Amino acid sequence: MVFVMSDRPFFFRCINEACHKEFDIGRKLYQCPSCSDLLDIIKPPPDLDPTQLKELFRQRAASKNPLDISAVWRYREFLPFEERDLGHVVTMGEGNNPVLETPRCAEYVGLNRLRVKHLGWNPTGSFKDYGMTTAVTQAKKLGSRVVACASTGNTSASMAAYCARAGLRAVVFIPEGQIAFGKLSQSLDYGALTLQLEGNFDVAMGLVRELSDETDLYLMNSINPFRLEGQQTVILELLEQLDWKVPDRIVVPGGNLGNCSSYGKILMDLKKMGFIDKVPRITIIQASGADPLYRTLVTSSAELVPVPDAWTLASAIKIGKPISWKKALRTLKFTDGWCDVVSEQEIADAKATLGLDGIGCEPASATTVAGLKKLMKLGQDDVTMDPDEDVIAILTGHQLKDPDYTVNYHLDNLHEHAIYENNLIEKSGKIKSTFANKPMEIGPDKEKIIRLLKL
Ligand SMILES: *Cc1c(COP(=O)(O)O)cnc(C)c1O
Ligand SMILES: [Zn+2]
């Protein structure tokens, strides 16, 4: 174990209100040594007031300093690092992705207006980069030699890249044959030791957690609070893009539940500081075959209701035992949020609709649009969702991570239980390609093409 003593004003605090023990931020901790619950990083509020900070962020957006170019480090007053750490930051200009209108999706779901923020347009193609820049910076600071993660693909891609930049050894544990090819290619390309494990993500996660407890492997999954700290800046960047006008609702996919948890935490801080006067309702959407948070909520269970054989084609959220479920519940409570599930069919059609807006994404990201459609249909009794609501959907991953999915959909060849050809589980339940755009085969016949195109 690496212990670094610190005099910093930041500290870990156990999220369990009956415990709430505090620990030195320089320790290599992921959970409370006393009660094993999750940890938060507690930070003193920034020295500047909201007006001054907003002006500072505005100025930095025009700066050429790499720390200011990064949409994570641009908001460094909200990060658990000190001035003297800033010389060692591992950054690749994360964030800076636009908020885009999606008129076809708005019509599809029944909203008057819908906008998306595409976190897939990041250095390694997913939102994971927001948290990896801070976690790898912390790993370096702790003097870690080897860092590791279990991953459904994007965490490993991001970790591998940032570790390559930092000169750290990276080990990724991925469930064999169950991650999208684009993601696998990334961790290989960035030089990470890639261990393909028999079993699913939850098995890999359990194993790497034990290893990091027993050895000096530094764990980079989202149980590591430094990941969530970086991801919080998604909300700061989004709010700044909206001129600090808080939307009514932010919709996000739920897998290991780190992303939604980080949003809840920063919103609590911003509200307390008077940065914002209202809080957007965080709406978490899970795939119906991998819905442990949803099951926990509908059964009002005090403990997580895991899904042992979690299953979905949206491999980024194929997780049955999400680590941050308690923080996700806290987010839902604080933001008066909502959690729902969508089917494979709903995900596939929502993704195709995003495509018609010119926006590609991973299947997991499309749960947001699918979830909104479902919420609008549920009507006023279950959920009060107004067509005038100001909604932002968070798209989490790049379309090219998983092109197999998209091509199979448009070839009308997407099957619920066929992920990759070398890992056919069983072929059951074909997904209907409602918006199929099949390629046409045609000879090099000019006349025919002119007739076809009605030119
Ligand atoms: C990691 C990931 C998710 C799930 O995010 P959590 O923080 O684990 O809930 C969703 N979509 C994509 C593309 C991801 O990479
Ligand atoms: Zn505790």
CSV table of C-alpha atoms and ligand atoms in Angstrom, one decimal:
chain,number,residue,atom,x,y,z
A,1,MET,CA,0.0,0.0,0.0
A,2,VAL,CA,1.2,3.5,-0.8
A,3,PHE,CA,0.5,6.1,1.9
A,4,VAL,CA,1.0,9.7,1.2
A,5,MET,CA,0.5,12.1,4.1
A,6,SER,CA,-1.1,15.3,3.2
A,7,ASP,CA,-2.0,18.6,4.6
A,8,ARG,CA,-4.6,19.2,1.9
A,9,PRO,CA,-8.0,20.5,2.8
A,10,PHE,CA,-9.6,17.6,1.0
A,11,PHE,CA,-10.5,14.4,2.6
A,12,PHE,CA,-12.4,11.1,2.0
A,13,ARG,CA,-15.7,10.7,3.9
A,14,CYS,CA,-17.8,7.5,4.2
A,15,ILE,CA,-21.2,8.1,2.6
A,16,ASN,CA,-22.9,6.0,5.3
A,17,GLU,CA,-24.5,8.5,7.5
A,18,ALA,CA,-24.2,6.2,10.5
A,19,CYS,CA,-20.5,6.1,10.0
A,20,HIS,CA,-19.3,9.3,8.1
A,21,LYS,CA,-15.7,8.6,9.1
A,22,GLU,CA,-13.1,10.8,7.5
A,23,PHE,CA,-9.8,9.6,5.9
A,24,ASP,CA,-6.7,11.2,4.6
A,25,ILE,CA,-7.0,12.0,0.8
A,26,GLY,CA,-3.5,10.7,0.2
A,27,ARG,CA,-4.4,7.2,1.1
A,28,LYS,CA,-5.1,4.6,-1.6
A,29,LEU,CA,-8.8,4.0,-0.6
A,30,TYR,CA,-11.9,3.0,-2.5
A,31,GLN,CA,-14.2,2.2,0.3
A,32,CYS,CA,-14.5,2.9,4.0
A,33,PRO,CA,-12.0,0.9,6.0
A,34,SER,CA,-14.4,0.9,8.9
A,35,CYS,CA,-17.8,-0.1,7.4
A,36,SER,CA,-16.9,-0.8,3.7
A,37,ASP,CA,-19.3,1.7,2.3
A,38,LEU,CA,-18.5,4.0,-0.6
A,39,LEU,CA,-16.4,7.1,-0.1
A,40,ASP,CA,-17.0,10.7,-1.2
A,41,ILE,CA,-14.3,13.3,-1.6
A,42,ILE,CA,-15.2,16.4,0.5
A,43,LYS,CA,-13.8,19.7,-0.7
A,44,PRO,CA,-13.9,23.1,0.9
A,45,PRO,CA,-15.9,25.5,-1.3
A,46,PRO,CA,-13.8,27.5,-3.8
A,47,ASP,CA,-12.5,30.9,-2.5
A,48,LEU,CA,-14.3,32.8,-5.3
A,49,ASP,CA,-18.0,33.4,-5.4
A,50,PRO,CA,-20.2,32.1,-8.2
A,51,THR,CA,-20.1,35.3,-10.2
A,52,GLN,CA,-16.3,35.5,-10.1
A,53,LEU,CA,-16.0,31.8,-10.9
A,54,LYS,CA,-18.3,32.1,-13.9
A,55,GLU,CA,-16.1,34.9,-15.2
A,56,LEU,CA,-12.9,33.0,-14.6
A,57,PHE,CA,-14.3,30.0,-16.5
A,58,ARG,CA,-15.4,32.2,-19.4
A,59,GLN,CA,-11.9,33.7,-19.6
A,60,ARG,CA,-10.2,30.3,-19.5
A,61,ALA,CA,-12.2,29.1,-22.4
A,62,ALA,CA,-10.2,31.5,-24.6
A,63,SER,CA,-6.8,30.5,-23.2
A,64,LYS,CA,-4.3,28.2,-24.9
A,65,ASN,CA,-3.0,26.7,-21.6
A,66,PRO,CA,-3.6,22.9,-21.9
A,67,LEU,CA,-5.3,23.0,-18.4
A,68,ASP,CA,-7.7,25.5,-19.7
A,69,ILE,CA,-8.4,23.7,-22.9
A,70,SER,CA,-9.5,20.6,-21.0
A,71,ALA,CA,-13.1,21.0,-19.9
A,72,VAL,CA,-12.2,19.0,-16.8
A,73,TRP,CA,-9.3,21.1,-15.6
A,74,ARG,CA,-10.8,24.4,-16.7
A,75,TYR,CA,-13.1,23.9,-13.7
A,76,ARG,CA,-10.2,23.0,-11.3
A,77,GLU,CA,-11.6,25.0,-8.4
A,78,PHE,CA,-14.0,22.1,-8.2
A,79,LEU,CA,-11.4,19.3,-8.3
A,80,PRO,CA,-9.6,17.8,-5.3
A,81,PHE,CA,-6.1,18.9,-6.4
A,82,GLU,CA,-3.9,21.8,-5.3
A,83,GLU,CA,-1.9,24.3,-7.2
A,84,ARG,CA,1.3,22.3,-6.8
A,85,ASP,CA,-0.4,19.2,-8.4
A,86,LEU,CA,-1.1,21.1,-11.6
A,87,GLY,CA,2.3,20.6,-13.1
A,88,HIS,CA,1.7,16.8,-13.3
A,89,VAL,CA,-1.7,16.7,-14.8
A,90,VAL,CA,-2.3,14.0,-17.5
A,91,THR,CA,-4.7,15.6,-19.9
A,92,MET,CA,-5.7,15.3,-23.6
A,93,GLY,CA,-8.1,18.2,-23.9
A,94,GLU,CA,-11.1,16.3,-22.6
A,95,GLY,CA,-14.7,17.5,-23.1
A,96,ASN,CA,-15.5,20.5,-25.3
A,97,ASN,CA,-18.3,18.6,-26.9
A,98,PRO,CA,-21.3,20.6,-28.1
A,99,VAL,CA,-24.9,20.7,-27.0
A,100,LEU,CA,-26.9,19.9,-30.1
A,101,GLU,CA,-30.5,20.2,-31.2
A,102,THR,CA,-32.1,16.9,-32.2
A,103,PRO,CA,-35.4,17.8,-33.9
A,104,ARG,CA,-36.2,14.3,-35.2
A,105,CYS,CA,-35.6,12.8,-31.8
A,106,ALA,CA,-37.8,15.5,-30.2
A,107,GLU,CA,-40.6,14.6,-32.5
A,108,TYR,CA,-40.0,10.9,-32.0
A,109,VAL,CA,-40.3,11.1,-28.2
A,110,GLY,CA,-43.0,13.8,-28.2
A,111,LEU,CA,-41.1,16.7,-26.8
A,112,ASN,CA,-41.2,20.2,-28.3
A,113,ARG,CA,-37.4,20.4,-28.0
A,114,LEU,CA,-34.7,18.0,-27.1
A,115,ARG,CA,-31.0,18.6,-26.9
A,116,VAL,CA,-28.1,16.2,-26.5
A,117,LYS,CA,-24.6,16.6,-25.1
A,118,HIS,CA,-22.3,14.1,-26.8
A,119,LEU,CA,-19.7,12.9,-24.4
A,120,GLY,CA,-18.7,10.3,-27.0
A,121,TRP,CA,-16.8,13.0,-28.8
A,122,ASN,CA,-13.9,12.7,-26.4
A,123,PRO,CA,-10.2,11.7,-26.9
A,124,THR,CA,-11.0,8.0,-26.6
A,125,GLY,CA,-14.7,8.2,-27.6
A,126,SER,CA,-16.6,8.0,-24.4
A,127,PHE,CA,-17.3,10.1,-21.2
A,128,LYS,CA,-14.8,8.0,-19.3
A,129,ASP,CA,-12.1,10.4,-20.3
A,130,TYR,CA,-13.6,13.1,-18.0
A,131,GLY,CA,-12.8,10.9,-15.0
A,132,MET,CA,-9.7,9.2,-16.3
A,133,THR,CA,-7.7,12.4,-16.5
A,134,THR,CA,-8.2,13.0,-12.8
A,135,ALA,CA,-7.8,9.4,-11.7
A,136,VAL,CA,-4.6,8.9,-13.7
A,137,THR,CA,-3.2,12.2,-12.4
A,138,GLN,CA,-3.9,10.9,-8.8
A,139,ALA,CA,-2.3,7.6,-9.6
A,140,LYS,CA,0.8,9.4,-10.7
A,141,LYS,CA,0.8,11.5,-7.7
A,142,LEU,CA,0.5,8.5,-5.4
A,143,GLY,CA,3.5,7.0,-7.1
A,144,SER,CA,1.5,3.9,-8.4
A,145,ARG,CA,3.4,1.6,-10.7
A,146,VAL,CA,0.5,-0.5,-12.0
A,147,VAL,CA,-3.1,0.5,-12.4
A,148,ALA,CA,-6.0,-1.7,-13.3
A,149,CYS,CA,-9.7,-1.8,-14.1
A,150,ALA,CA,-12.4,-4.2,-15.0
A,151,SER,CA,-14.3,-2.9,-18.0
A,152,THR,CA,-17.1,-3.4,-20.4
A,153,GLY,CA,-14.7,-1.7,-22.8
A,154,ASN,CA,-14.7,2.1,-22.5
A,155,THR,CA,-13.0,2.3,-19.1
A,156,SER,CA,-10.2,0.1,-20.4
A,157,ALA,CA,-9.9,2.1,-23.6
A,158,SER,CA,-9.7,5.4,-21.7
A,159,MET,CA,-7.4,4.1,-18.9
A,160,ALA,CA,-5.0,2.5,-21.5
A,161,ALA,CA,-4.7,5.8,-23.3
A,162,TYR,CA,-4.2,8.0,-20.2
A,163,CYS,CA,-1.7,5.5,-18.7
A,164,ALA,CA,0.3,5.5,-22.0
A,165,ARG,CA,0.5,9.3,-21.7
A,166,ALA,CA,1.5,9.1,-18.1
A,167,GLY,CA,4.0,6.3,-18.5
A,168,LEU,CA,2.1,4.0,-16.1
A,169,ARG,CA,1.6,0.3,-16.6
A,170,ALA,CA,-2.0,-0.5,-17.3
A,171,VAL,CA,-3.8,-3.8,-16.9
A,172,VAL,CA,-7.3,-4.3,-18.1
A,173,PHE,CA,-9.7,-7.1,-17.2
A,174,ILE,CA,-12.4,-7.6,-19.8
A,175,PRO,CA,-15.1,-10.2,-20.1
A,176,GLU,CA,-14.0,-12.4,-23.0
A,177,GLY,CA,-15.9,-11.9,-26.3
A,178,GLN,CA,-18.3,-9.5,-24.7
A,179,ILE,CA,-16.9,-6.1,-25.5
A,180,ALA,CA,-17.3,-4.1,-28.7
A,181,PHE,CA,-14.5,-4.5,-31.1
A,182,GLY,CA,-13.6,-0.8,-31.3
A,183,LYS,CA,-13.0,-0.7,-27.6
A,184,LEU,CA,-10.8,-3.8,-27.6
A,185,SER,CA,-8.8,-2.3,-30.4
A,186,GLN,CA,-8.1,0.7,-28.3
A,187,SER,CA,-6.7,-1.0,-25.3
A,188,LEU,CA,-4.4,-3.0,-27.5
A,189,ASP,CA,-3.3,0.0,-29.4
A,190,TYR,CA,-2.5,2.0,-26.3
A,191,GLY,CA,-0.3,-0.8,-25.0
A,192,ALA,CA,-2.3,-2.0,-22.0
A,193,LEU,CA,-1.9,-5.6,-20.8
A,194,THR,CA,-5.3,-6.9,-21.8
A,195,LEU,CA,-6.6,-9.9,-19.9
A,196,GLN,CA,-9.6,-11.5,-21.4
A,197,LEU,CA,-11.4,-13.2,-18.6
A,198,GLU,CA,-13.9,-16.0,-18.7
A,199,GLY,CA,-17.1,-14.7,-17.1
A,200,ASN,CA,-19.0,-11.5,-17.2
A,201,PHE,CA,-18.2,-7.9,-16.1
A,202,ASP,CA,-19.3,-8.5,-12.5
A,203,VAL,CA,-16.9,-11.4,-12.2
A,204,ALA,CA,-14.0,-9.3,-13.6
A,205,MET,CA,-14.9,-6.5,-11.2
A,206,GLY,CA,-14.9,-8.7,-8.2
A,207,LEU,CA,-11.5,-10.1,-9.1
A,208,VAL,CA,-9.8,-6.8,-9.7
A,209,ARG,CA,-11.2,-5.4,-6.5
A,210,GLU,CA,-9.7,-8.2,-4.5
A,211,LEU,CA,-6.4,-7.8,-6.3
A,212,SER,CA,-6.3,-4.1,-5.5
A,213,ASP,CA,-7.0,-4.7,-1.9
A,214,GLU,CA,-4.3,-7.4,-1.5
A,215,THR,CA,-1.6,-5.9,-3.7
A,216,ASP,CA,-0.5,-2.4,-4.6
A,217,LEU,CA,-2.4,-2.3,-7.8
A,218,TYR,CA,-4.3,1.0,-8.0
A,219,LEU,CA,-7.9,0.5,-9.0
A,220,MET,CA,-9.3,2.8,-11.7
A,221,ASN,CA,-12.9,1.7,-11.8
A,222,SER,CA,-15.6,4.3,-10.8
A,223,ILE,CA,-15.5,3.0,-7.2
A,224,ASN,CA,-12.3,5.2,-7.1
A,225,PRO,CA,-13.7,8.6,-6.1
A,226,PHE,CA,-11.2,10.4,-8.2
A,227,ARG,CA,-13.0,9.2,-11.3
A,228,LEU,CA,-16.3,10.6,-10.2
A,229,GLU,CA,-14.6,13.9,-9.3
A,230,GLY,CA,-13.5,14.4,-12.9
A,231,GLN,CA,-16.9,13.3,-14.3
A,232,GLN,CA,-18.6,16.0,-12.3
A,233,THR,CA,-17.2,18.7,-14.6
A,234,VAL,CA,-19.6,17.3,-17.3
A,235,ILE,CA,-22.3,19.2,-15.4
A,236,LEU,CA,-20.3,22.4,-15.0
A,237,GLU,CA,-19.5,22.4,-18.7
A,238,LEU,CA,-23.1,21.7,-19.6
A,239,LEU,CA,-24.4,24.5,-17.4
A,240,GLU,CA,-21.9,26.9,-18.7
A,241,GLN,CA,-22.9,26.0,-22.3
A,242,LEU,CA,-26.5,26.7,-21.3
A,243,ASP,CA,-25.5,30.1,-19.9
A,244,TRP,CA,-26.1,28.6,-16.4
A,245,LYS,CA,-29.8,28.2,-17.2
A,246,VAL,CA,-30.6,24.9,-15.4
A,247,PRO,CA,-32.5,22.4,-17.6
A,248,ASP,CA,-35.6,20.7,-16.1
A,249,ARG,CA,-34.2,17.2,-16.7
A,250,ILE,CA,-30.9,15.4,-17.6
A,251,VAL,CA,-31.2,11.9,-18.9
A,252,VAL,CA,-28.3,9.5,-18.5
A,253,PRO,CA,-27.8,5.7,-19.1
A,254,GLY,CA,-27.2,3.6,-16.0
A,255,GLY,CA,-24.5,0.9,-15.9
A,256,ASN,CA,-22.1,0.8,-13.0
A,257,LEU,CA,-23.9,4.1,-12.0
A,258,GLY,CA,-20.8,6.2,-11.6
A,259,ASN,CA,-21.9,8.9,-14.1
A,260,CYS,CA,-25.3,9.6,-12.6
A,261,SER,CA,-23.7,9.6,-9.1
A,262,SER,CA,-21.1,12.2,-10.0
A,263,TYR,CA,-23.8,14.4,-11.4
A,264,GLY,CA,-25.8,14.2,-8.2
A,265,LYS,CA,-22.8,15.1,-6.1
A,266,ILE,CA,-21.8,18.2,-8.1
A,267,LEU,CA,-25.4,19.4,-8.1
A,268,MET,CA,-25.6,19.1,-4.3
A,269,ASP,CA,-22.4,21.2,-4.1
A,270,LEU,CA,-23.6,23.8,-6.6
A,271,LYS,CA,-26.9,24.2,-4.9
A,272,LYS,CA,-25.3,24.6,-1.5
A,273,MET,CA,-22.9,27.3,-2.9
A,274,GLY,CA,-25.8,29.2,-4.5
A,275,PHE,CA,-24.4,28.6,-8.0
A,276,ILE,CA,-27.8,27.3,-9.1
A,277,ASP,CA,-31.3,27.9,-7.7
A,278,LYS,CA,-32.9,24.8,-9.1
A,279,VAL,CA,-31.8,21.3,-9.6
A,280,PRO,CA,-32.4,19.3,-12.8
A,281,ARG,CA,-34.2,15.9,-12.3
A,282,ILE,CA,-31.6,13.2,-13.1
A,283,THR,CA,-33.3,10.5,-15.0
A,284,ILE,CA,-31.4,7.2,-15.2
A,285,ILE,CA,-32.3,4.7,-17.9
A,286,GLN,CA,-31.3,1.0,-17.8
A,287,ALA,CA,-31.6,-1.8,-20.3
A,288,SER,CA,-34.5,-4.1,-19.2
A,289,GLY,CA,-32.1,-7.1,-19.1
A,290,ALA,CA,-29.6,-5.3,-16.9
A,291,ASP,CA,-31.8,-3.3,-14.5
A,292,PRO,CA,-30.5,-3.8,-10.9
A,293,LEU,CA,-31.2,-0.2,-9.9
A,294,TYR,CA,-34.7,-0.3,-11.3
A,295,ARG,CA,-35.4,-3.6,-9.5
A,296,THR,CA,-34.1,-2.1,-6.3
A,297,LEU,CA,-36.4,0.9,-6.6
A,298,VAL,CA,-39.6,-1.0,-7.6
A,299,THR,CA,-39.2,-3.5,-4.8
A,300,SER,CA,-38.3,-0.7,-2.3
A,301,SER,CA,-35.4,-2.9,-1.2
A,302,ALA,CA,-32.8,-1.6,1.3
A,303,GLU,CA,-30.1,-3.6,-0.5
A,304,LEU,CA,-29.2,-3.8,-4.1
A,305,VAL,CA,-31.2,-6.3,-6.1
A,306,PRO,CA,-28.5,-7.7,-8.4
A,307,VAL,CA,-29.2,-9.2,-11.8
A,308,PRO,CA,-26.9,-12.3,-11.9
A,309,ASP,CA,-27.2,-12.8,-15.7
A,310,ALA,CA,-27.4,-9.2,-16.8
A,311,TRP,CA,-27.9,-9.1,-20.5
A,312,THR,CA,-28.2,-6.4,-23.2
A,313,LEU,CA,-26.7,-5.7,-26.6
A,314,ALA,CA,-25.8,-2.3,-25.1
A,315,SER,CA,-22.6,-3.8,-23.8
A,316,ALA,CA,-21.5,-0.7,-22.0
A,317,ILE,CA,-24.3,-1.1,-19.5
A,318,LYS,CA,-24.4,-4.8,-19.2
A,319,ILE,CA,-23.8,-4.8,-15.5
A,320,GLY,CA,-25.8,-6.7,-12.9
A,321,LYS,CA,-24.1,-5.5,-9.7
A,322,PRO,CA,-23.4,-1.8,-10.0
A,323,ILE,CA,-20.9,-0.5,-7.6
A,324,SER,CA,-22.3,3.0,-7.1
A,325,TRP,CA,-25.9,2.1,-6.5
A,326,LYS,CA,-26.1,3.9,-3.2
A,327,LYS,CA,-24.7,7.1,-4.7
A,328,ALA,CA,-27.2,6.7,-7.5
A,329,LEU,CA,-30.1,6.5,-5.1
A,330,ARG,CA,-28.8,9.6,-3.3
A,331,THR,CA,-28.8,11.4,-6.7
A,332,LEU,CA,-32.3,10.3,-7.4
A,333,LYS,CA,-33.5,11.5,-4.0
A,334,PHE,CA,-31.7,14.8,-4.1
A,335,THR,CA,-32.8,15.7,-7.7
A,336,ASP,CA,-36.3,14.2,-7.4
A,337,GLY,CA,-35.2,12.0,-10.2
A,338,TRP,CA,-36.5,9.0,-12.0
A,339,CYS,CA,-35.3,5.6,-13.1
A,340,ASP,CA,-36.8,3.4,-15.8
A,341,VAL,CA,-36.0,0.6,-18.2
A,342,VAL,CA,-36.2,0.2,-21.9
A,343,SER,CA,-36.2,-2.9,-24.2
A,344,GLU,CA,-33.7,-3.9,-26.8
A,345,GLN,CA,-36.2,-2.9,-29.5
A,346,GLU,CA,-36.7,0.5,-28.0
A,347,ILE,CA,-32.9,1.1,-27.7
A,348,ALA,CA,-32.3,0.1,-31.3
A,349,ASP,CA,-35.0,2.3,-32.7
A,350,ALA,CA,-34.0,5.3,-30.6
A,351,LYS,CA,-30.4,4.9,-31.8
A,352,ALA,CA,-31.6,4.8,-35.4
A,353,THR,CA,-33.6,8.0,-34.8
A,354,LEU,CA,-30.5,9.8,-33.4
A,355,GLY,CA,-28.8,8.6,-36.6
A,356,LEU,CA,-31.4,10.5,-38.6
A,357,ASP,CA,-30.5,13.6,-36.7
A,358,GLY,CA,-26.9,13.0,-37.9
A,359,ILE,CA,-25.8,11.9,-34.5
A,360,GLY,CA,-24.2,8.5,-34.1
A,361,CYS,CA,-23.8,6.9,-30.7
A,362,GLU,CA,-23.4,3.6,-28.9
A,363,PRO,CA,-26.4,1.6,-28.1
A,364,ALA,CA,-26.0,2.4,-24.4
A,365,SER,CA,-26.3,6.1,-25.2
A,366,ALA,CA,-29.6,5.6,-27.0
A,367,THR,CA,-31.3,4.4,-23.9
A,368,THR,CA,-31.7,8.1,-23.1
A,369,VAL,CA,-33.9,8.8,-26.1
A,370,ALA,CA,-35.7,5.5,-25.7
A,371,GLY,CA,-36.4,6.3,-22.0
A,372,LEU,CA,-37.8,9.7,-22.8
A,373,LYS,CA,-40.2,8.2,-25.3
A,374,LYS,CA,-41.4,5.8,-22.7
A,375,LEU,CA,-41.7,8.5,-20.1
A,376,MET,CA,-43.8,10.7,-22.4
A,377,LYS,CA,-46.1,7.7,-23.1
A,378,LEU,CA,-46.5,6.8,-19.4
A,379,GLY,CA,-48.5,10.0,-19.1
A,380,GLN,CA,-49.2,12.3,-16.3
A,381,ASP,CA,-50.1,9.9,-13.6
A,382,ASP,CA,-46.9,7.9,-13.3
A,383,VAL,CA,-44.5,10.7,-14.3
A,384,THR,CA,-45.3,14.3,-14.8
A,385,MET,CA,-43.5,15.0,-18.0
A,386,ASP,CA,-44.5,18.0,-20.0
A,387,PRO,CA,-43.8,18.3,-23.7
A,388,ASP,CA,-42.4,21.8,-22.9
A,389,GLU,CA,-39.8,20.4,-20.5
A,390,ASP,CA,-36.2,21.5,-21.2
A,391,VAL,CA,-34.4,18.2,-21.5
A,392,ILE,CA,-30.8,17.3,-22.1
A,393,ALA,CA,-29.9,13.7,-23.0
A,394,ILE,CA,-26.4,12.7,-22.3
A,395,LEU,CA,-24.8,10.6,-25.0
A,396,THR,CA,-22.0,8.6,-23.5
A,397,GLY,CA,-20.1,6.8,-26.3
A,398,HIS,CA,-19.1,7.2,-29.9
A,399,GLN,CA,-21.0,5.4,-32.7
A,400,LEU,CA,-17.8,3.8,-34.1
A,401,LYS,CA,-17.1,1.9,-30.9
A,402,ASP,CA,-19.6,-0.7,-32.0
A,403,PRO,CA,-20.3,-0.5,-35.7
A,404,ASP,CA,-21.4,-4.2,-35.8
A,405,TYR,CA,-24.6,-3.2,-34.0
A,406,THR,CA,-25.5,-0.4,-36.4
A,407,VAL,CA,-24.7,-2.3,-39.6
A,408,ASN,CA,-26.7,-5.4,-38.3
A,409,TYR,CA,-29.7,-3.1,-37.5
A,410,HIS,CA,-29.7,-1.6,-41.0
A,411,LEU,CA,-29.2,-5.0,-42.6
A,412,ASP,CA,-32.2,-6.2,-40.6
A,413,ASN,CA,-30.0,-8.7,-38.9
A,414,LEU,CA,-29.9,-7.7,-35.2
A,415,HIS,CA,-30.6,-10.5,-32.8
A,416,GLU,CA,-31.1,-10.1,-29.1
A,417,HIS,CA,-28.8,-12.9,-28.2
A,418,ALA,CA,-26.1,-12.7,-30.8
A,419,ILE,CA,-23.4,-10.2,-29.7
A,420,TYR,CA,-20.5,-11.3,-31.8
A,421,GLU,CA,-20.1,-14.1,-34.2
A,422,ASN,CA,-17.5,-15.9,-32.1
A,423,ASN,CA,-19.5,-15.6,-29.0
A,424,LEU,CA,-23.0,-16.6,-30.0
A,425,ILE,CA,-25.0,-17.3,-26.9
A,426,GLU,CA,-28.2,-18.2,-28.6
A,427,LYS,CA,-30.2,-16.8,-31.4
A,428,SER,CA,-33.5,-15.8,-30.0
A,429,GLY,CA,-35.6,-12.7,-30.4
A,430,LYS,CA,-34.9,-10.8,-33.5
A,431,ILE,CA,-34.9,-7.0,-33.2
A,432,LYS,CA,-37.1,-5.4,-35.8
A,433,SER,CA,-35.3,-2.9,-37.9
A,434,THR,CA,-38.0,-0.3,-37.9
A,435,PHE,CA,-35.9,2.4,-39.6
A,436,ALA,CA,-33.7,0.1,-41.7
A,437,ASN,CA,-31.6,1.8,-44.3
A,438,LYS,CA,-30.3,-1.2,-46.3
A,439,PRO,CA,-27.5,-0.7,-48.8
A,440,MET,CA,-28.6,-1.5,-52.4
A,441,GLU,CA,-26.7,-3.7,-54.8
A,442,ILE,CA,-26.5,-2.3,-58.2
A,443,GLY,CA,-24.3,-2.8,-61.3
A,444,PRO,CA,-22.2,0.0,-62.8
A,445,ASP,CA,-25.2,1.0,-65.0
A,446,LYS,CA,-25.5,4.8,-65.4
A,447,GLU,CA,-29.0,4.7,-66.9
A,448,LYS,CA,-30.3,2.5,-64.1
A,449,ILE,CA,-28.8,4.8,-61.5
A,450,ILE,CA,-30.4,7.8,-63.1
A,451,ARG,CA,-33.8,6.1,-63.1
A,452,LEU,CA,-33.3,5.0,-59.5
A,453,LEU,CA,-32.5,8.5,-58.3
A,454,LYS,CA,-35.2,10.0,-60.5
A,455,LEU,CA,-32.7,12.5,-61.8
B,1,LIG,C1,-19.5,3.4,-19.0
B,1,LIG,C2,-20.6,3.7,-19.9
B,1,LIG,C3,-21.9,3.8,-19.5
B,1,LIG,C4,-22.3,3.5,-18.1
B,1,LIG,O1,-21.9,4.6,-17.2
B,1,LIG,P1,-21.9,4.3,-15.6
B,1,LIG,O2,-21.2,5.4,-15.1
B,1,LIG,O3,-21.2,3.0,-15.5
B,1,LIG,O4,-23.4,4.1,-15.2
B,1,LIG,C5,-22.9,4.1,-20.4
B,1,LIG,N1,-22.5,4.3,-21.7
B,1,LIG,C6,-21.3,4.2,-22.2
B,1,LIG,C7,-21.0,4.4,-23.6
B,1,LIG,C8,-20.3,3.9,-21.3
B,1,LIG,O5,-19.0,3.8,-21.7
B,2,ZN,ZN,-18.0,3.9,6.9
